[in-house]
Tab-separated table of C-alpha atoms (C1' of nucleotides) in Angstrom:
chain	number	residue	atom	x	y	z
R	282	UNK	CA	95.301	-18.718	-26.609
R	283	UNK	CA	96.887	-16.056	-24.456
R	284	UNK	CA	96.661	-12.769	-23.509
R	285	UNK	CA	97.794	-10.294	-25.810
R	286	UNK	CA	100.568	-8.140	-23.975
R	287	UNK	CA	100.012	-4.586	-23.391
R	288	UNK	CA	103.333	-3.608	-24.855
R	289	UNK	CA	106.722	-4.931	-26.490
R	290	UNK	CA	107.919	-6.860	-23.627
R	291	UNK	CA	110.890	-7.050	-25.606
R	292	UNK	CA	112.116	-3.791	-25.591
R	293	UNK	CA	110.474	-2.569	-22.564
R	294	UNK	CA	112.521	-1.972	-19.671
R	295	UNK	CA	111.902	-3.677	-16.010
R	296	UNK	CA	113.190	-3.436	-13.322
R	297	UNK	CA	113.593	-0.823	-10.466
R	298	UNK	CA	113.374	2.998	-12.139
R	299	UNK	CA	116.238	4.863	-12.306
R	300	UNK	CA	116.510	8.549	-10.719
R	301	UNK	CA	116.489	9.980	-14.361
R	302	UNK	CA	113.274	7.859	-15.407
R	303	UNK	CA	111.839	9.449	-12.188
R	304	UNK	CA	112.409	12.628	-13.224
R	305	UNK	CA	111.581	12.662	-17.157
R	306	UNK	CA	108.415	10.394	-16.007
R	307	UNK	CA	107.425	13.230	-13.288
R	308	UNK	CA	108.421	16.430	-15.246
R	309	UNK	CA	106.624	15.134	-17.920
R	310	UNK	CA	102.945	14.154	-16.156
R	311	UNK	CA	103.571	17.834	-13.870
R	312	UNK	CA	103.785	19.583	-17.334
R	313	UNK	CA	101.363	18.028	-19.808
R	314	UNK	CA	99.220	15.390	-17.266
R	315	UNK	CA	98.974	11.839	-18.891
R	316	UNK	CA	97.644	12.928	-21.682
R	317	UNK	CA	94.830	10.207	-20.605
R	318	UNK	CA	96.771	7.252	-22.865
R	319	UNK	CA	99.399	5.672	-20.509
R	320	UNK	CA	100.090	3.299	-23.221
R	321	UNK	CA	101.452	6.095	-25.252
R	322	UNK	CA	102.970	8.116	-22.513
R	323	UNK	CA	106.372	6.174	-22.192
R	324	UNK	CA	106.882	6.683	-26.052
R	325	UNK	CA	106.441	10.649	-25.855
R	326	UNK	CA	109.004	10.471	-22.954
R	327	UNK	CA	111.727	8.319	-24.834
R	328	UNK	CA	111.170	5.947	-21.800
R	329	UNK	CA	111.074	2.458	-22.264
R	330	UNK	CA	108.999	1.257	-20.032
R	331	UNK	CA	105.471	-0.227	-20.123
R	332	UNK	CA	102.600	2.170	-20.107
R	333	UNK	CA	101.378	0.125	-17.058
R	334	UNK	CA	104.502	0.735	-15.458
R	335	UNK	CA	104.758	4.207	-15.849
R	336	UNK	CA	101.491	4.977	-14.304
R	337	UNK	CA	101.971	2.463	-11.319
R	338	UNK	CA	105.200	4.485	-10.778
R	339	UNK	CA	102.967	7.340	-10.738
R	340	UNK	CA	100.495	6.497	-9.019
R	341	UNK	CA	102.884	4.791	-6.068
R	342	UNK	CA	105.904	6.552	-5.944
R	343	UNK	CA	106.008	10.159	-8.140
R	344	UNK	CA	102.753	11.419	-7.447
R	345	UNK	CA	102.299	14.300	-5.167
R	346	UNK	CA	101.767	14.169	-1.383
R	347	UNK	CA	102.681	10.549	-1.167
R	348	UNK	CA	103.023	9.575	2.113
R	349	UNK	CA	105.239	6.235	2.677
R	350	UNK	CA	105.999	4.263	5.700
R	351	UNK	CA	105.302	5.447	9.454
R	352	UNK	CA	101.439	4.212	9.719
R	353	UNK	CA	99.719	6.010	12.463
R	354	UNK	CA	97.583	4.361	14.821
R	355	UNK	CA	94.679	5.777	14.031
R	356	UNK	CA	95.653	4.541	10.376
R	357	UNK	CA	96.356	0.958	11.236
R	358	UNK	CA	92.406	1.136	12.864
R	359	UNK	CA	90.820	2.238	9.779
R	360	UNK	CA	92.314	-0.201	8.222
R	361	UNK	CA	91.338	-2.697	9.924
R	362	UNK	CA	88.443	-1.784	10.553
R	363	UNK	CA	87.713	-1.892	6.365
R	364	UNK	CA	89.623	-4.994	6.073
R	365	UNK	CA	86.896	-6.110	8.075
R	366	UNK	CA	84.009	-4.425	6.897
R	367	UNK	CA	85.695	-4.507	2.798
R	368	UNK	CA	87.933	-7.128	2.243
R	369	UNK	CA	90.845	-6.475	0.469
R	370	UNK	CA	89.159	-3.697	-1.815
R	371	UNK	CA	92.744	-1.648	-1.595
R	372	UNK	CA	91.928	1.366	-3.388
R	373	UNK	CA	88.873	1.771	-1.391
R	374	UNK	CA	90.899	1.495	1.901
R	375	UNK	CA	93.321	4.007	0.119
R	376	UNK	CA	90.976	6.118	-0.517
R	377	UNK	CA	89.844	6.843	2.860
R	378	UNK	CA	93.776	7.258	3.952
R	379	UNK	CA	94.829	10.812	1.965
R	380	UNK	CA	98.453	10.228	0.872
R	381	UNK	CA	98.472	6.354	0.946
R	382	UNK	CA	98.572	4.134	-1.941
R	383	UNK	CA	96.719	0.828	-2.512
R	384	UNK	CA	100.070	-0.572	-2.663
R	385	UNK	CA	101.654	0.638	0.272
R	386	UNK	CA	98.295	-0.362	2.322
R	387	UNK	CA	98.620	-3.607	1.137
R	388	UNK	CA	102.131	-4.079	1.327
R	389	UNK	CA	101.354	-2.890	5.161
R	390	UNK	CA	98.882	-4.880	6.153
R	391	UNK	CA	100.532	-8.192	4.647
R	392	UNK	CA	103.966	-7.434	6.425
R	393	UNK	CA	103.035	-5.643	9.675
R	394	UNK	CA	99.303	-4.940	10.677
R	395	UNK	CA	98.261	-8.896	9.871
R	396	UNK	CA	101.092	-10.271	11.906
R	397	UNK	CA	100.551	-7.564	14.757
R	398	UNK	CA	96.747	-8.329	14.851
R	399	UNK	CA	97.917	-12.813	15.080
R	400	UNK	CA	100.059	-11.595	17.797
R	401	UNK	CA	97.572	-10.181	19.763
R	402	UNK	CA	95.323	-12.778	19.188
R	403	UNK	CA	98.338	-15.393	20.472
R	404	UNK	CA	98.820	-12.858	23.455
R	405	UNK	CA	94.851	-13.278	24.831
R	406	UNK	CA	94.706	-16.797	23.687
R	407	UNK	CA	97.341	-17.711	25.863
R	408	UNK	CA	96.402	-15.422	28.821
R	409	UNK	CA	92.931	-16.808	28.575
R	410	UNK	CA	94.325	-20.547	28.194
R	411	UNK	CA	96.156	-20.323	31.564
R	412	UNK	CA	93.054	-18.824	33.224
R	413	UNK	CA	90.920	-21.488	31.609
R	414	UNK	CA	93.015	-24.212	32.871
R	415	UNK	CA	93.425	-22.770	36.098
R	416	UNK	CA	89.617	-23.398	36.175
R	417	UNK	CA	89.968	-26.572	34.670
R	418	UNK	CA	92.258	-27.902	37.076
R	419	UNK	CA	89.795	-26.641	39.842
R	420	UNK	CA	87.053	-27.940	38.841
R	421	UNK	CA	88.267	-31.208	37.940
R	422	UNK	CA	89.618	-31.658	41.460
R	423	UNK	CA	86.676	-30.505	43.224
R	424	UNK	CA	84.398	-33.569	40.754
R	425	UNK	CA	87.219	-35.949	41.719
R	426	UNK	CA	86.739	-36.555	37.996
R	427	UNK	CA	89.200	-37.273	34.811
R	428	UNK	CA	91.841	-34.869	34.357
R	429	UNK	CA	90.678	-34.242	31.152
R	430	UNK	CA	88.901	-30.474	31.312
R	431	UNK	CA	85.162	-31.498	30.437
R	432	UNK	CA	84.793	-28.278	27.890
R	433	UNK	CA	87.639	-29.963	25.929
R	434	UNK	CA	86.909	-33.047	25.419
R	435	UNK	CA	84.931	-32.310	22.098
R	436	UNK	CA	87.765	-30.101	20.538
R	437	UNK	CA	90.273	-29.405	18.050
R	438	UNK	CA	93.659	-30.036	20.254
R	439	UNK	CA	94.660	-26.550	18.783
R	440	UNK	CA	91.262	-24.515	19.655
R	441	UNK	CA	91.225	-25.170	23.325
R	442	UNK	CA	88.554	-23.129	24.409
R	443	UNK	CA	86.019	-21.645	21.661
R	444	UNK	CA	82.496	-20.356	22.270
R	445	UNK	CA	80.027	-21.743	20.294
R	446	UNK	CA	77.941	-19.056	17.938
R	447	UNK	CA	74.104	-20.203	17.549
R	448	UNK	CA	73.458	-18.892	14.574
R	449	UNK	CA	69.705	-18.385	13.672
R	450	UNK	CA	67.961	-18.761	10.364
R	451	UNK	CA	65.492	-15.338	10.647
R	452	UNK	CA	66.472	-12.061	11.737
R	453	UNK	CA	64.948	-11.496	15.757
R	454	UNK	CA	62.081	-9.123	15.405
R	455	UNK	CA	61.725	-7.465	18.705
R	456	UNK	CA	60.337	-3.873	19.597
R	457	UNK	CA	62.903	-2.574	21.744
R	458	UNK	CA	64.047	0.765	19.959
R	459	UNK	CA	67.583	-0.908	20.818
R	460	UNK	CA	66.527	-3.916	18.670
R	461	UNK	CA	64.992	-1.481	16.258
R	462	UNK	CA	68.200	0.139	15.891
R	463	UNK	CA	69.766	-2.758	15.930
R	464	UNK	CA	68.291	-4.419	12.875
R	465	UNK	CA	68.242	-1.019	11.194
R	466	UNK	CA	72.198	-1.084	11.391
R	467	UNK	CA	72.435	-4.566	10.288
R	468	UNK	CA	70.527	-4.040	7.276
R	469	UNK	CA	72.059	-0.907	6.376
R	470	UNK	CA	75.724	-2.305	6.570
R	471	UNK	CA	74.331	-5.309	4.076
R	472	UNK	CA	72.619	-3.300	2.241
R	473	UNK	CA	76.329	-1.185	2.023
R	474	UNK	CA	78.066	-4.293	1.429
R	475	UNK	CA	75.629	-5.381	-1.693
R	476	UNK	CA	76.199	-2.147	-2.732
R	477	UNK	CA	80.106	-2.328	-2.414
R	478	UNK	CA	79.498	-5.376	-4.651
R	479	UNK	CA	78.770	-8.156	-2.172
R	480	UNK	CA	76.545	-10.499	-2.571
R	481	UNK	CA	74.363	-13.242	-0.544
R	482	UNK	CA	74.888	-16.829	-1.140
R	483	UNK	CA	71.662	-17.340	0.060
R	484	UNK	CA	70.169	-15.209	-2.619
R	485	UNK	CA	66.710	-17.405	-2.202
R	486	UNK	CA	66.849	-16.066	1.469
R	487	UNK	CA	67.348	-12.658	0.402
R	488	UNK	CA	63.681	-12.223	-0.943
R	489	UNK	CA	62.455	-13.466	2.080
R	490	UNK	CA	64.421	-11.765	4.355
R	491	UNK	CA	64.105	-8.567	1.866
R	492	UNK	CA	60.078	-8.726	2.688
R	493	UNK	CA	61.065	-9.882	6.758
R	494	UNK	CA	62.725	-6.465	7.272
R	495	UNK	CA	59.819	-4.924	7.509
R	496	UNK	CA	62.373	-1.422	8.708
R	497	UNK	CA	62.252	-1.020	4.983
R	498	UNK	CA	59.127	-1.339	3.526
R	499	UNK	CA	60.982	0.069	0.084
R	500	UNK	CA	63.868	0.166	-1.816
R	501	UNK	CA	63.505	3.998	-2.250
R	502	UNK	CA	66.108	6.366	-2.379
R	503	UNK	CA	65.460	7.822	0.759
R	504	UNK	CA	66.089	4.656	2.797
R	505	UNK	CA	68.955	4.508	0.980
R	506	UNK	CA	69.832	7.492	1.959
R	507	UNK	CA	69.418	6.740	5.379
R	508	UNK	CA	71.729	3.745	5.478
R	509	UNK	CA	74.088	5.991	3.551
R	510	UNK	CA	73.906	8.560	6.528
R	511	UNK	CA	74.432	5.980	8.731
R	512	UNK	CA	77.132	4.420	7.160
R	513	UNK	CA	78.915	6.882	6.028
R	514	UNK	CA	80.656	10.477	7.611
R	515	UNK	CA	81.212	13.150	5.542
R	516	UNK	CA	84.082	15.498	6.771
R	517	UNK	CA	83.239	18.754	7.549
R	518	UNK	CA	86.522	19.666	6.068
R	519	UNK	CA	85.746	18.604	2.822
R	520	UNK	CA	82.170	18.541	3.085
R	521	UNK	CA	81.188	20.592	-0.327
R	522	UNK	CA	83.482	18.741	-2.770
R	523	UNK	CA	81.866	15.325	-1.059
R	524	UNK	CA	78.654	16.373	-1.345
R	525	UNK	CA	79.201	17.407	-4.847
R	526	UNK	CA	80.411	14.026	-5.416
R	527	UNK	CA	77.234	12.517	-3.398
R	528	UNK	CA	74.914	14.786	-5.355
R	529	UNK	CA	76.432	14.104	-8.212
R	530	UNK	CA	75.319	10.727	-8.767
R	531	UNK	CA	74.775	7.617	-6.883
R	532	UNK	CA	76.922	5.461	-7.484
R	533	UNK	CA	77.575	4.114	-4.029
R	534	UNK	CA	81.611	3.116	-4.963
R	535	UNK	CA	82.233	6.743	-6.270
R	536	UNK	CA	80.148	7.894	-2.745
R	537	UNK	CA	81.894	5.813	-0.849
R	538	UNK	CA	85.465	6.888	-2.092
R	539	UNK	CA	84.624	10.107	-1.797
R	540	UNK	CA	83.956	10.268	1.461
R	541	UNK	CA	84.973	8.934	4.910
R	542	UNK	CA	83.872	6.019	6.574
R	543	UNK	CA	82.701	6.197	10.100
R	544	UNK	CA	84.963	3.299	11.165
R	545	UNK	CA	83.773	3.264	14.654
R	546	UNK	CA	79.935	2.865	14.063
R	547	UNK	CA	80.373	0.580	10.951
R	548	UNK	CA	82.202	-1.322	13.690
R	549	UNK	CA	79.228	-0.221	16.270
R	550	UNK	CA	77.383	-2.153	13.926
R	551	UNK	CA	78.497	-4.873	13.320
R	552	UNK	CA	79.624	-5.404	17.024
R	553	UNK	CA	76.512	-5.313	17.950
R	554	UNK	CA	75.087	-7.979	15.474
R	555	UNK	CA	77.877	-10.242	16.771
R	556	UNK	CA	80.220	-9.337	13.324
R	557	UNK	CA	81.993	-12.458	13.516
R	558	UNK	CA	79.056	-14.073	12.974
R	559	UNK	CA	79.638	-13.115	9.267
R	560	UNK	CA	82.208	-15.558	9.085
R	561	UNK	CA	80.567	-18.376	10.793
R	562	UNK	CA	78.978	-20.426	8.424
R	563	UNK	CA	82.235	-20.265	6.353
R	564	UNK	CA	83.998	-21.718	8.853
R	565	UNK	CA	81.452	-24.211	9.443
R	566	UNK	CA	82.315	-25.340	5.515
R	567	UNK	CA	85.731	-25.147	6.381
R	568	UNK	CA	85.230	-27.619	9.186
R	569	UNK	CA	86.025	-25.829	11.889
R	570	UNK	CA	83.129	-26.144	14.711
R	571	UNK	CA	83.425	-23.796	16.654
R	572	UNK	CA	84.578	-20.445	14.370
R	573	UNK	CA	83.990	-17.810	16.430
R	574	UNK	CA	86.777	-16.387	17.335
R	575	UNK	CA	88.265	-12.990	16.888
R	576	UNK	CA	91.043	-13.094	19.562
R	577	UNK	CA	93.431	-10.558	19.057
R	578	UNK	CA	90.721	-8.338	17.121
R	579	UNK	CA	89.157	-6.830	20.426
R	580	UNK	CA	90.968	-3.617	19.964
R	581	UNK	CA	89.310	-2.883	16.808
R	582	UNK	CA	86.141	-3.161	18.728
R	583	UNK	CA	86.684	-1.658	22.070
R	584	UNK	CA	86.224	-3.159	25.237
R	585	UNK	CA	82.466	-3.403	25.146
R	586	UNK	CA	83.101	-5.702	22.244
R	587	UNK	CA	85.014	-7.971	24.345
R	588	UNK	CA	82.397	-8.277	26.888
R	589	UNK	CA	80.174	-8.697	24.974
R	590	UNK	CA	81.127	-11.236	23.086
R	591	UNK	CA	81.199	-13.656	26.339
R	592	UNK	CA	78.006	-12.366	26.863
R	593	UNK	CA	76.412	-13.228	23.616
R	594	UNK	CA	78.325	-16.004	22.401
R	595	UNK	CA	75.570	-18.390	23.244
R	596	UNK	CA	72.684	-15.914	22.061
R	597	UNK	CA	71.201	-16.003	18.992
R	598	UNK	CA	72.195	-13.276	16.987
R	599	UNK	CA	70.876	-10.717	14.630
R	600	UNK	CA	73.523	-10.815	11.965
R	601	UNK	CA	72.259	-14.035	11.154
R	602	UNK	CA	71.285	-12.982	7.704
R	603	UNK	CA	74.806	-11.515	6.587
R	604	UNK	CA	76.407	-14.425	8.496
R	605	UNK	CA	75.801	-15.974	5.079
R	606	UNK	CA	77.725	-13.646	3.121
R	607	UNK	CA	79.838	-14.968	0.460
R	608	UNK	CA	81.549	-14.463	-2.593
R	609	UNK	CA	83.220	-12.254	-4.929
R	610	UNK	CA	84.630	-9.541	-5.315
R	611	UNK	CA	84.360	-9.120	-1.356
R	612	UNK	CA	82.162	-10.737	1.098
R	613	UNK	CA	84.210	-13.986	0.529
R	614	UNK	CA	87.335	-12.262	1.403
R	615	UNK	CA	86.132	-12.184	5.312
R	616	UNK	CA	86.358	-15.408	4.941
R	617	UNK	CA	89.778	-15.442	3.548
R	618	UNK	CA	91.237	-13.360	5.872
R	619	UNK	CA	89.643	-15.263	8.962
R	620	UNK	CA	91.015	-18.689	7.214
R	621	UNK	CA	94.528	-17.143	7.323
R	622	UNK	CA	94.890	-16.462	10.417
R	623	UNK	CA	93.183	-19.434	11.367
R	624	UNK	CA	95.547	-21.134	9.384
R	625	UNK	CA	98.599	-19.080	10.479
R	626	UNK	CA	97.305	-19.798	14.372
R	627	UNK	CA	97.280	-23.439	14.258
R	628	UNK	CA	99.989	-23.596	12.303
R	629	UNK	CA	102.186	-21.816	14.906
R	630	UNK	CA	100.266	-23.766	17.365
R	631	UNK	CA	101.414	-26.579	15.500
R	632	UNK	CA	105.031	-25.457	16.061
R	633	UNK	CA	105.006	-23.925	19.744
R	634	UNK	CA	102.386	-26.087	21.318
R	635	UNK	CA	100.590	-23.884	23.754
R	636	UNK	CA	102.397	-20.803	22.738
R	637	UNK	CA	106.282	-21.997	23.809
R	638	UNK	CA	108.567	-20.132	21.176
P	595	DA	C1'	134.089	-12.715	6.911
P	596	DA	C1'	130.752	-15.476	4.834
P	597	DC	C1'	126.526	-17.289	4.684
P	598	DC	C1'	121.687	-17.710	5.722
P	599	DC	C1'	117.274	-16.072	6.663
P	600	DG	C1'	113.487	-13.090	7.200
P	601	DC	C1'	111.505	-8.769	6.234
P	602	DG	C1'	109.915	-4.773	3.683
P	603	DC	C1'	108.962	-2.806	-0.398
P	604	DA	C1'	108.771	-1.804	-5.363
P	605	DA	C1'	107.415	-3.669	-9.366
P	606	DC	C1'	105.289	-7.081	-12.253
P	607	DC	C1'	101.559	-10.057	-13.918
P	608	DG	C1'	97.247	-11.208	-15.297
P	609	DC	C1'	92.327	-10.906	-14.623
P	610	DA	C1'	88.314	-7.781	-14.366
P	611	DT	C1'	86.149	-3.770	-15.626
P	612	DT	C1'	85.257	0.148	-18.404
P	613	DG	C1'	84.523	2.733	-22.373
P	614	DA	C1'	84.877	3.756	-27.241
P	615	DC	C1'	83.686	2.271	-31.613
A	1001	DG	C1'	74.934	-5.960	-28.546
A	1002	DG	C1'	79.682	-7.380	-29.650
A	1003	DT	C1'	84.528	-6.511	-29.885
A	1004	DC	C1'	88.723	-4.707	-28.545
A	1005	DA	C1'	91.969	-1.709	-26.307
A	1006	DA	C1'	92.934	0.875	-22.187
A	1007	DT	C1'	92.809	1.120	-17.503
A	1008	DG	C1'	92.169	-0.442	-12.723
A	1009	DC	C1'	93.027	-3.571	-9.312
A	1010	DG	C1'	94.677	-7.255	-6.312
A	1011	DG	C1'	97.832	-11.098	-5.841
A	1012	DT	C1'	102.429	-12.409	-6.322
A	1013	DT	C1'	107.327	-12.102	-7.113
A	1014	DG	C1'	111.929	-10.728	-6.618
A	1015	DC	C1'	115.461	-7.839	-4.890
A	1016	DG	C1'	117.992	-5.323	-1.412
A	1017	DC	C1'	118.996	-4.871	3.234
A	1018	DG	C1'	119.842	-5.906	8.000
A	1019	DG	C1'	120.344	-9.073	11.710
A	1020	DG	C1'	121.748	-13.521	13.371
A	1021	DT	C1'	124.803	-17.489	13.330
DNA sequence: AACCCGCGCAACCGCATTGAC
DNA sequence: GGTCAATGCGGTTGCGCGGGT
């Protein structure tokens, strides 16, 4: 039993549109608007096309102040940066990028910004792998030992040199206001992320780490609120029409379209918690032992990322709770993403052993 | 010149969600 | 509360183009 079809595939047109379809299609929607029934739009037209079709066209191509093609820097960051933070939630990534489409983000980041961010994780792999077996080399002269570099012997041929995350079970209650903070921020970004429709696998835990954050003694609006300011940067520019929008209701989707995502401190954030951390235990399923590894990502995070990271690889970390985060519609999509390139590195690893193209 | 291959992009498909009844 | 149609969304496909052989 299928799927009824949304039209008369039979005498619908497919295909690439045609200037004139353009221009009926556009006239049309700039003079009367949809008319809130796409279905019945392409009929009032005389086009024959699918209702879907039409408003895809719309929505990607005809629409006013589309921007295609020539992604800015500062573009490629924020969307990485919610990649990260999002998944692939498209529109909501659109959203925050005035003139770009879902589509085109999409089509973007699966061309161009995914291979750009492998290659600069193949670029510090490899510089690190020569300075790591410089050391190796040292080391295993001055020990008079095997030639074998001791740190590899326990590893996948194709992840020579991975830190190890030690990922604990409770979140680390200390009193430092930095720890304070610290927490705060990683509570507020899950508490965004439940909110953006993520969810816990570990829902058990999530009562008991729900009454272990003891930062929020309630689920009241105001501490929402206060993630929310955290999380979330309203534009001065537009400030009034996203307020309205904020006042309006809270719904935290419409709230979050609406307004504009402080990419660097949702990063801040989940920096400091050790953000890869989120995909750890995934990677753990997925057999990999030691999965954290963000090479190539550092420039989303800044240098003080980078250091850190060698800092605190070996520290427990307070993401711990979110490191857990899984499934749909987009916690389970870090995952994904961190698979894929996983898969795409050892795959090209596979076919250029130790980065010889 | 012909063919192959990879890339970028527009469009399609089908599932999920929403809203009206 | 259930059903169904419309809409939204994300994954996938297919075509055109340009570069390489």
């Amino acid at each position: 039993m299928g799927r009824a079809p949304c039209c008369d595939k039979a005498n619908v047109k497919k295909g690439p549109w045609s200037p004139e379809e353009d221009a009926k299609l556009k006239s049309y929607i700039e003079q009367h608007g949809t008319g809130g029934n796409w279905i019945a739009l392409p009929q009032k037209i005389g086009l024959k096309r699918c209702g879907k079709s039409c408003r895809l066209r719309w929505l990607n191509y005809l629409r006013p102040n589309i921007k295609h093609g020539g992604f800015s820097e500062e573009e490629d960051k924020i969307i990485c940066s919610l990649y990260i933070s999002i998944g692939s939630r498209w529109s909501i990534i659109a959203a925050q990028l005035p003139g770009r489409t879902d589509n085109d983000i999409k089509n973007y980041w699966n061309t161009k910004l995914k291979k750009k961010l492998l290659g600069k994780q193949r670029k510090e792999h490899l510089s690190r792998r020569g300075k790591s077996l410089k050391q190796d080399v040292k080391r295993s002269a001055s020990v008079g030992d095997s030639m074998v570099p001791a740190d590899n012997i326990n590893q996948s041929p194709y992840w020579p040199e991975l830190p190890v995350l030690a990922v604990t079970a409770a979140p680390l209650m200390h009193h430092s206001s930095t720890q304070e903070h610290r927490i705060d921020s990683q509570a507020s970004m899950r508490r965004l992320l439940v909110k953006l429709g993520g969810r816990f696998s570990d829902d058990d835990h999530v009562i008991n780490e729900e009454t272990t954050l003891h930062q929020f003694p309630n689920d009241s609006y105001s501490t929402d609120q206060h993630l929310y300011e955290q999380t979330v940067y309203v534009p001065s520019s537009s400030s009034s029409s996203t307020m309205d929008a904020l006042n309006l209701n809270n719904n935290m989707d419409a709230q979050f379209v609406n307004s504009q995502y402080t990419i660097d401190e949702a990063n801040q954030h989940m920096l400091h918690q050790g953000q890869s951390g989120i995909f750890s235990s995934e990677l753990q399923e997925m057999g990999y032992s030691n999965p954290q590894r963000l090479d190539g990502m550092e420039f989303l995070y800044g240098e003080e990322m980078a250091n850190n990271r060698a800092v605190n690889h070996c520290e427990s970390i307070g993401w711990a709770d979110t490191s857990s985060l899984v499934g749909p519609p987009c916690a389970s999509e870090y995952g994904v993403i961190q698979q894929g390139m996983l898969q795409d590195y050892a795959f090209s690893e596979m076919r250029y052993p130790g980065g010889a193209q």
